[in-house]
Short mmCIF file of the C-alpha atoms (twelve columns), coordinates in Angstrom:
data_MODEL
# 
_entry.id   MODEL 
# 
loop_
_atom_site.group_PDB 
_atom_site.id 
_atom_site.type_symbol 
_atom_site.label_atom_id 
_atom_site.label_alt_id 
_atom_site.label_comp_id 
_atom_site.label_asym_id 
_atom_site.label_seq_id 
_atom_site.Cartn_x 
_atom_site.Cartn_y 
_atom_site.Cartn_z 
_atom_site.pdbx_PDB_model_num 
ATOM 1   C CA . UNK A 1   0.000   0.000  0.000  1 
ATOM 2   C CA . UNK A 2   1.094   3.551  -0.712 1 
ATOM 3   C CA . UNK A 3   0.820   6.409  1.753  1 
ATOM 4   C CA . UNK A 4   0.867   10.172 1.440  1 
ATOM 5   C CA . UNK A 5   1.167   12.508 4.401  1 
ATOM 6   C CA . UNK A 6   1.241   16.145 5.461  1 
ATOM 7   C CA . UNK A 7   2.447   17.460 8.814  1 
ATOM 8   C CA . UNK A 8   2.499   20.685 10.812 1 
ATOM 9   C CA . UNK A 9   3.850   21.942 14.145 1 
ATOM 10  C CA . UNK A 10  3.119   25.415 15.480 1 
ATOM 11  C CA . UNK A 11  4.092   27.298 18.632 1 
ATOM 12  C CA . UNK A 12  0.569   28.605 19.194 1 
ATOM 13  C CA . UNK A 13  0.223   30.866 22.220 1 
ATOM 14  C CA . UNK A 14  3.238   29.461 24.048 1 
ATOM 15  C CA . UNK A 15  6.738   30.935 24.224 1 
ATOM 16  C CA . UNK A 16  8.438   27.817 22.866 1 
ATOM 17  C CA . UNK A 17  7.346   24.797 20.852 1 
ATOM 18  C CA . UNK A 18  7.905   21.612 22.849 1 
ATOM 19  C CA . UNK A 19  6.187   19.378 20.282 1 
ATOM 20  C CA . UNK A 20  8.252   17.180 17.968 1 
ATOM 21  C CA . UNK A 21  7.196   15.082 14.980 1 
ATOM 22  C CA . UNK A 22  8.988   12.808 12.558 1 
ATOM 23  C CA . UNK A 23  8.177   10.472 9.678  1 
ATOM 24  C CA . UNK A 24  10.581  7.640  8.816  1 
ATOM 25  C CA . UNK A 25  10.068  6.082  5.393  1 
ATOM 26  C CA . UNK A 26  11.629  2.614  5.007  1 
ATOM 27  C CA . UNK A 27  10.732  1.431  1.488  1 
ATOM 28  C CA . UNK A 28  12.998  -1.638 1.624  1 
ATOM 29  C CA . UNK A 29  10.985  -3.062 4.533  1 
ATOM 30  C CA . UNK A 30  7.660   -1.709 3.237  1 
ATOM 31  C CA . UNK A 31  7.248   0.305  6.423  1 
ATOM 32  C CA . UNK A 32  6.573   3.916  7.395  1 
ATOM 33  C CA . UNK A 33  6.791   5.192  10.961 1 
ATOM 34  C CA . UNK A 34  4.890   8.275  12.169 1 
ATOM 35  C CA . UNK A 35  5.722   9.809  15.565 1 
ATOM 36  C CA . UNK A 36  4.440   12.804 17.562 1 
ATOM 37  C CA . UNK A 37  5.851   13.758 20.975 1 
ATOM 38  C CA . UNK A 38  4.672   16.544 23.283 1 
ATOM 39  C CA . UNK A 39  7.179   17.744 25.906 1 
ATOM 40  C CA . UNK A 40  5.650   17.987 29.353 1 
ATOM 41  C CA . UNK A 41  4.590   21.424 30.532 1 
ATOM 42  C CA . UNK A 42  5.587   22.313 34.090 1 
ATOM 43  C CA . UNK A 43  8.972   20.594 33.763 1 
ATOM 44  C CA . UNK A 44  12.261  21.825 32.339 1 
ATOM 45  C CA . UNK A 45  13.656  20.690 28.987 1 
ATOM 46  C CA . UNK A 46  10.340  19.436 27.640 1 
ATOM 47  C CA . UNK A 47  11.507  20.046 24.100 1 
ATOM 48  C CA . UNK A 48  14.692  18.067 24.751 1 
ATOM 49  C CA . UNK A 49  12.704  15.193 26.252 1 
ATOM 50  C CA . UNK A 50  10.390  15.116 23.227 1 
ATOM 51  C CA . UNK A 51  13.288  15.169 20.758 1 
ATOM 52  C CA . UNK A 52  15.245  12.529 22.692 1 
ATOM 53  C CA . UNK A 53  12.350  10.071 22.875 1 
ATOM 54  C CA . UNK A 54  11.285  10.681 19.270 1 
ATOM 55  C CA . UNK A 55  14.836  10.106 18.015 1 
ATOM 56  C CA . UNK A 56  15.251  6.946  20.106 1 
ATOM 57  C CA . UNK A 57  12.054  5.374  18.753 1 
ATOM 58  C CA . UNK A 58  12.861  6.311  15.159 1 
ATOM 59  C CA . UNK A 59  16.457  5.087  15.481 1 
ATOM 60  C CA . UNK A 60  15.247  1.745  16.832 1 
ATOM 61  C CA . UNK A 61  13.009  1.314  13.785 1 
ATOM 62  C CA . UNK A 62  15.779  2.261  11.368 1 
ATOM 63  C CA . UNK A 63  18.290  -0.047 13.064 1 
ATOM 64  C CA . UNK A 64  15.919  -3.039 13.024 1 
ATOM 65  C CA . UNK A 65  14.411  -3.109 9.513  1 
ATOM 66  C CA . UNK A 66  13.729  -6.861 9.611  1 
ATOM 67  C CA . UNK A 67  12.025  -6.841 13.004 1 
ATOM 68  C CA . UNK A 68  8.313   -7.281 12.303 1 
ATOM 69  C CA . UNK A 69  6.004   -4.835 14.076 1 
ATOM 70  C CA . UNK A 70  4.717   -6.400 17.282 1 
ATOM 71  C CA . UNK A 71  3.973   -5.598 20.936 1 
ATOM 72  C CA . UNK A 72  7.397   -7.008 21.810 1 
ATOM 73  C CA . UNK A 73  9.080   -4.608 19.395 1 
ATOM 74  C CA . UNK A 74  7.151   -1.675 20.887 1 
ATOM 75  C CA . UNK A 75  8.167   -2.709 24.415 1 
ATOM 76  C CA . UNK A 76  11.832  -2.913 23.460 1 
ATOM 77  C CA . UNK A 77  11.727  0.441  21.675 1 
ATOM 78  C CA . UNK A 78  10.042  2.123  24.641 1 
ATOM 79  C CA . UNK A 79  12.746  0.736  26.954 1 
ATOM 80  C CA . UNK A 80  15.443  2.151  24.684 1 
ATOM 81  C CA . UNK A 81  13.692  5.521  24.654 1 
ATOM 82  C CA . UNK A 82  13.326  5.569  28.451 1 
ATOM 83  C CA . UNK A 83  17.025  4.779  28.848 1 
ATOM 84  C CA . UNK A 84  17.934  7.518  26.364 1 
ATOM 85  C CA . UNK A 85  15.813  10.070 28.231 1 
ATOM 86  C CA . UNK A 86  17.374  9.173  31.580 1 
ATOM 87  C CA . UNK A 87  20.872  9.448  30.127 1 
ATOM 88  C CA . UNK A 88  20.130  12.776 28.427 1 
ATOM 89  C CA . UNK A 89  18.578  14.286 31.559 1 
ATOM 90  C CA . UNK A 90  21.445  13.197 33.827 1 
ATOM 91  C CA . UNK A 91  24.434  14.684 31.997 1 
ATOM 92  C CA . UNK A 92  25.060  17.275 34.723 1 
ATOM 93  C CA . UNK A 93  22.550  16.275 37.382 1 
ATOM 94  C CA . UNK A 94  19.243  14.413 37.296 1 
ATOM 95  C CA . UNK A 95  16.508  16.689 35.919 1 
ATOM 96  C CA . UNK A 96  12.768  16.060 36.022 1 
ATOM 97  C CA . UNK A 97  11.591  16.090 32.438 1 
ATOM 98  C CA . UNK A 98  9.155   14.128 30.345 1 
ATOM 99  C CA . UNK A 99  7.147   13.768 27.181 1 
ATOM 100 C CA . UNK A 100 4.114   12.029 25.780 1 
ATOM 101 C CA . UNK A 101 4.372   9.940  22.624 1 
ATOM 102 C CA . UNK A 102 2.015   8.566  20.008 1 
ATOM 103 C CA . UNK A 103 3.239   6.530  17.057 1 
ATOM 104 C CA . UNK A 104 1.892   4.533  14.146 1 
ATOM 105 C CA . UNK A 105 3.972   2.052  12.182 1 
ATOM 106 C CA . UNK A 106 2.524   1.037  8.827  1 
ATOM 107 C CA . UNK A 107 3.930   -2.266 7.590  1 
ATOM 108 C CA . UNK A 108 2.517   -3.355 4.215  1 
ATOM 109 C CA . UNK A 109 -1.252  -3.385 4.858  1 
ATOM 110 C CA . UNK A 110 -1.080  -3.421 8.672  1 
ATOM 111 C CA . UNK A 111 -0.789  -0.648 11.224 1 
ATOM 112 C CA . UNK A 112 0.572   -0.821 14.763 1 
ATOM 113 C CA . UNK A 113 -0.452  2.095  16.992 1 
ATOM 114 C CA . UNK A 114 1.147   2.764  20.378 1 
ATOM 115 C CA . UNK A 115 0.902   5.669  22.778 1 
ATOM 116 C CA . UNK A 116 1.911   6.824  26.213 1 
ATOM 117 C CA . UNK A 117 0.282   10.005 27.511 1 
ATOM 118 C CA . UNK A 118 -2.397  12.222 25.994 1 
ATOM 119 C CA . UNK A 119 -1.172  12.662 22.434 1 
ATOM 120 C CA . UNK A 120 -3.623  10.881 20.134 1 
ATOM 121 C CA . UNK A 121 -3.962  8.744  17.050 1 
ATOM 122 C CA . UNK A 122 -7.180  8.464  15.043 1 
ATOM 123 C CA . UNK A 123 -7.863  5.754  12.476 1 
ATOM 124 C CA . UNK A 124 -10.800 6.738  10.255 1 
ATOM 125 C CA . UNK A 125 -12.627 4.739  7.605  1 
ATOM 126 C CA . UNK A 126 -15.743 5.490  5.539  1 
ATOM 127 C CA . UNK A 127 -16.812 8.392  7.753  1 
ATOM 128 C CA . UNK A 128 -16.298 6.534  11.023 1 
ATOM 129 C CA . UNK A 129 -13.650 6.514  13.740 1 
ATOM 130 C CA . UNK A 130 -12.428 2.909  13.701 1 
ATOM 131 C CA . UNK A 131 -10.004 3.508  16.550 1 
ATOM 132 C CA . UNK A 132 -8.890  6.363  18.783 1 
ATOM 133 C CA . UNK A 133 -6.262  6.138  21.479 1 
ATOM 134 C CA . UNK A 134 -7.531  6.664  25.028 1 
ATOM 135 C CA . UNK A 135 -5.670  9.434  26.847 1 
ATOM 136 C CA . UNK A 136 -3.519  8.491  29.819 1 
ATOM 137 C CA . UNK A 137 -4.759  11.430 31.862 1 
ATOM 138 C CA . UNK A 138 -6.796  12.103 34.980 1 
ATOM 139 C CA . UNK A 139 -9.780  14.243 33.897 1 
ATOM 140 C CA . UNK A 140 -10.491 15.149 37.531 1 
ATOM 141 C CA . UNK A 141 -7.083  16.732 38.115 1 
ATOM 142 C CA . UNK A 142 -7.683  20.258 36.867 1 
ATOM 143 C CA . UNK A 143 -5.716  20.528 33.637 1 
ATOM 144 C CA . UNK A 144 -5.914  16.753 33.181 1 
ATOM 145 C CA . UNK A 145 -2.770  15.420 34.840 1 
ATOM 146 C CA . UNK A 146 -1.006  12.919 32.597 1 
ATOM 147 C CA . UNK A 147 -0.854  9.515  34.294 1 
ATOM 148 C CA . UNK A 148 1.557   7.810  31.880 1 
ATOM 149 C CA . UNK A 149 4.455   9.300  29.949 1 
ATOM 150 C CA . UNK A 150 8.163   9.075  29.378 1 
ATOM 151 C CA . UNK A 151 9.556   10.609 32.578 1 
ATOM 152 C CA . UNK A 152 13.255  10.891 33.287 1 
ATOM 153 C CA . UNK A 153 13.096  9.945  36.991 1 
ATOM 154 C CA . UNK A 154 10.462  7.199  36.697 1 
ATOM 155 C CA . UNK A 155 10.795  4.964  33.621 1 
ATOM 156 C CA . UNK A 156 8.067   2.664  34.960 1 
ATOM 157 C CA . UNK A 157 5.355   5.096  33.800 1 
ATOM 158 C CA . UNK A 158 6.292   4.662  30.123 1 
ATOM 159 C CA . UNK A 159 3.852   1.791  29.616 1 
ATOM 160 C CA . UNK A 160 2.318   1.802  26.125 1 
ATOM 161 C CA . UNK A 161 -1.133  0.874  24.980 1 
ATOM 162 C CA . UNK A 162 -0.833  -1.011 21.686 1 
ATOM 163 C CA . UNK A 163 -3.376  -1.748 18.964 1 
ATOM 164 C CA . UNK A 164 -3.004  -3.410 15.555 1 
ATOM 165 C CA . UNK A 165 -5.326  -3.271 12.545 1 
ATOM 166 C CA . UNK A 166 -5.476  -4.269 8.907  1 
ATOM 167 C CA . UNK A 167 -5.622  -1.233 6.637  1 
ATOM 168 C CA . UNK A 168 -7.895  -0.562 3.679  1 
ATOM 169 C CA . UNK A 169 -7.327  1.762  0.757  1 
ATOM 170 C CA . UNK A 170 -8.828  5.134  1.636  1 
ATOM 171 C CA . UNK A 171 -8.149  4.911  5.378  1 
ATOM 172 C CA . UNK A 172 -7.075  8.110  7.132  1 
ATOM 173 C CA . UNK A 173 -4.590  8.235  10.013 1 
ATOM 174 C CA . UNK A 174 -4.123  11.329 12.144 1 
ATOM 175 C CA . UNK A 175 -1.603  11.746 14.967 1 
ATOM 176 C CA . UNK A 176 -1.648  14.911 17.063 1 
ATOM 177 C CA . UNK A 177 -0.659  16.564 20.319 1 
ATOM 178 C CA . UNK A 178 -3.352  17.659 22.759 1 
ATOM 179 C CA . UNK A 179 -3.113  21.228 21.517 1 
ATOM 180 C CA . UNK A 180 -5.091  20.100 18.461 1 
ATOM 181 C CA . UNK A 181 -7.983  18.059 19.810 1 
ATOM 182 C CA . UNK A 182 -8.569  20.306 22.831 1 
ATOM 183 C CA . UNK A 183 -9.143  23.230 20.464 1 
ATOM 184 C CA . UNK A 184 -11.674 21.556 18.149 1 
ATOM 185 C CA . UNK A 185 -14.962 19.812 18.938 1 
ATOM 186 C CA . UNK A 186 -14.531 16.044 18.370 1 
ATOM 187 C CA . UNK A 187 -17.191 15.679 15.696 1 
ATOM 188 C CA . UNK A 188 -15.855 18.702 13.809 1 
ATOM 189 C CA . UNK A 189 -12.270 17.440 13.907 1 
ATOM 190 C CA . UNK A 190 -13.094 13.957 12.641 1 
ATOM 191 C CA . UNK A 191 -15.398 15.344 9.949  1 
ATOM 192 C CA . UNK A 192 -12.766 17.779 8.662  1 
ATOM 193 C CA . UNK A 193 -10.104 15.068 8.617  1 
ATOM 194 C CA . UNK A 194 -12.239 13.090 6.170  1 
ATOM 195 C CA . UNK A 195 -13.185 15.943 3.849  1 
ATOM 196 C CA . UNK A 196 -12.836 15.074 0.176  1 
ATOM 197 C CA . UNK A 197 -10.139 17.691 -0.355 1 
ATOM 198 C CA . UNK A 198 -6.354  17.729 -0.844 1 
ATOM 199 C CA . UNK A 199 -4.441  17.092 2.367  1 
ATOM 200 C CA . UNK A 200 -2.978  20.588 2.377  1 
ATOM 201 C CA . UNK A 201 -6.492  22.076 2.405  1 
ATOM 202 C CA . UNK A 202 -7.573  19.828 5.276  1 
ATOM 203 C CA . UNK A 203 -4.498  20.763 7.294  1 
ATOM 204 C CA . UNK A 204 -5.075  24.470 6.598  1 
ATOM 205 C CA . UNK A 205 -8.564  24.202 8.129  1 
ATOM 206 C CA . UNK A 206 -7.281  22.322 11.193 1 
ATOM 207 C CA . UNK A 207 -4.485  24.845 11.690 1 
ATOM 208 C CA . UNK A 208 -6.913  27.755 11.324 1 
ATOM 209 C CA . UNK A 209 -9.122  26.395 14.116 1 
ATOM 210 C CA . UNK A 210 -6.102  25.698 16.318 1 
ATOM 211 C CA . UNK A 211 -4.778  29.195 15.741 1 
ATOM 212 C CA . UNK A 212 -8.085  30.631 16.938 1 
ATOM 213 C CA . UNK A 213 -8.842  28.336 19.856 1 
ATOM 214 C CA . UNK A 214 -5.744  26.452 21.022 1 
ATOM 215 C CA . UNK A 215 -3.837  27.646 24.091 1 
ATOM 216 C CA . UNK A 216 -0.943  25.234 23.492 1 
ATOM 217 C CA . UNK A 217 1.527   24.140 20.854 1 
ATOM 218 C CA . UNK A 218 -0.287  22.162 18.180 1 
ATOM 219 C CA . UNK A 219 1.200   19.434 16.009 1 
ATOM 220 C CA . UNK A 220 -0.267  16.834 13.692 1 
ATOM 221 C CA . UNK A 221 0.509   14.299 10.980 1 
ATOM 222 C CA . UNK A 222 -2.259  13.477 8.514  1 
ATOM 223 C CA . UNK A 223 -1.720  10.352 6.424  1 
ATOM 224 C CA . UNK A 224 -3.875  8.731  3.755  1 
ATOM 225 C CA . UNK A 225 -3.668  5.143  2.559  1 
ATOM 226 C CA . UNK A 226 -3.896  5.093  -1.240 1 
# 
């Protein structure tokens, strides 16, 4: 299956952008990896945490092209990323820092989705949401305290939820940080993602709504299975 994608990452109303995204295309193994990380607010070096974890996951995929996508592979990659974050945050002295992560690995006609935190992945088909990650967050804790993430001083919280699906031509995949979905009503977001328009036009609409209503950085990757 072929895939086309468009991505964006904007600072929004914050002083810095602590979101990170990356797409790794591996044509020899018929695999594409999509990753979005959102550095934790309230802690130092959120942008560094997001970049460190994103790079570690992507590097693991690139270094293991023959390793079929599986829960075991996700678990190993998350361990590598946790170790990388601890090492990066302890160069001078241990620093509390963390990041969420959501990823989707497309291997031939299958997709493996994993997340830790409140960044999301949507899988949409024929006007319906086939799957949506469930946020690791406490909705009763004011600003929704994240209950799982990559955290430098507690690697045990980086426990992923994993889901696998068979893909169909025409499926839409959308990964985003919370700055996107908190700014747009759910039914409006999922409807706009499936508009019969070029991807750039869809992204322009999403970015316009985020610019008006988001109070955070906002990042997304929109992919279409052809």
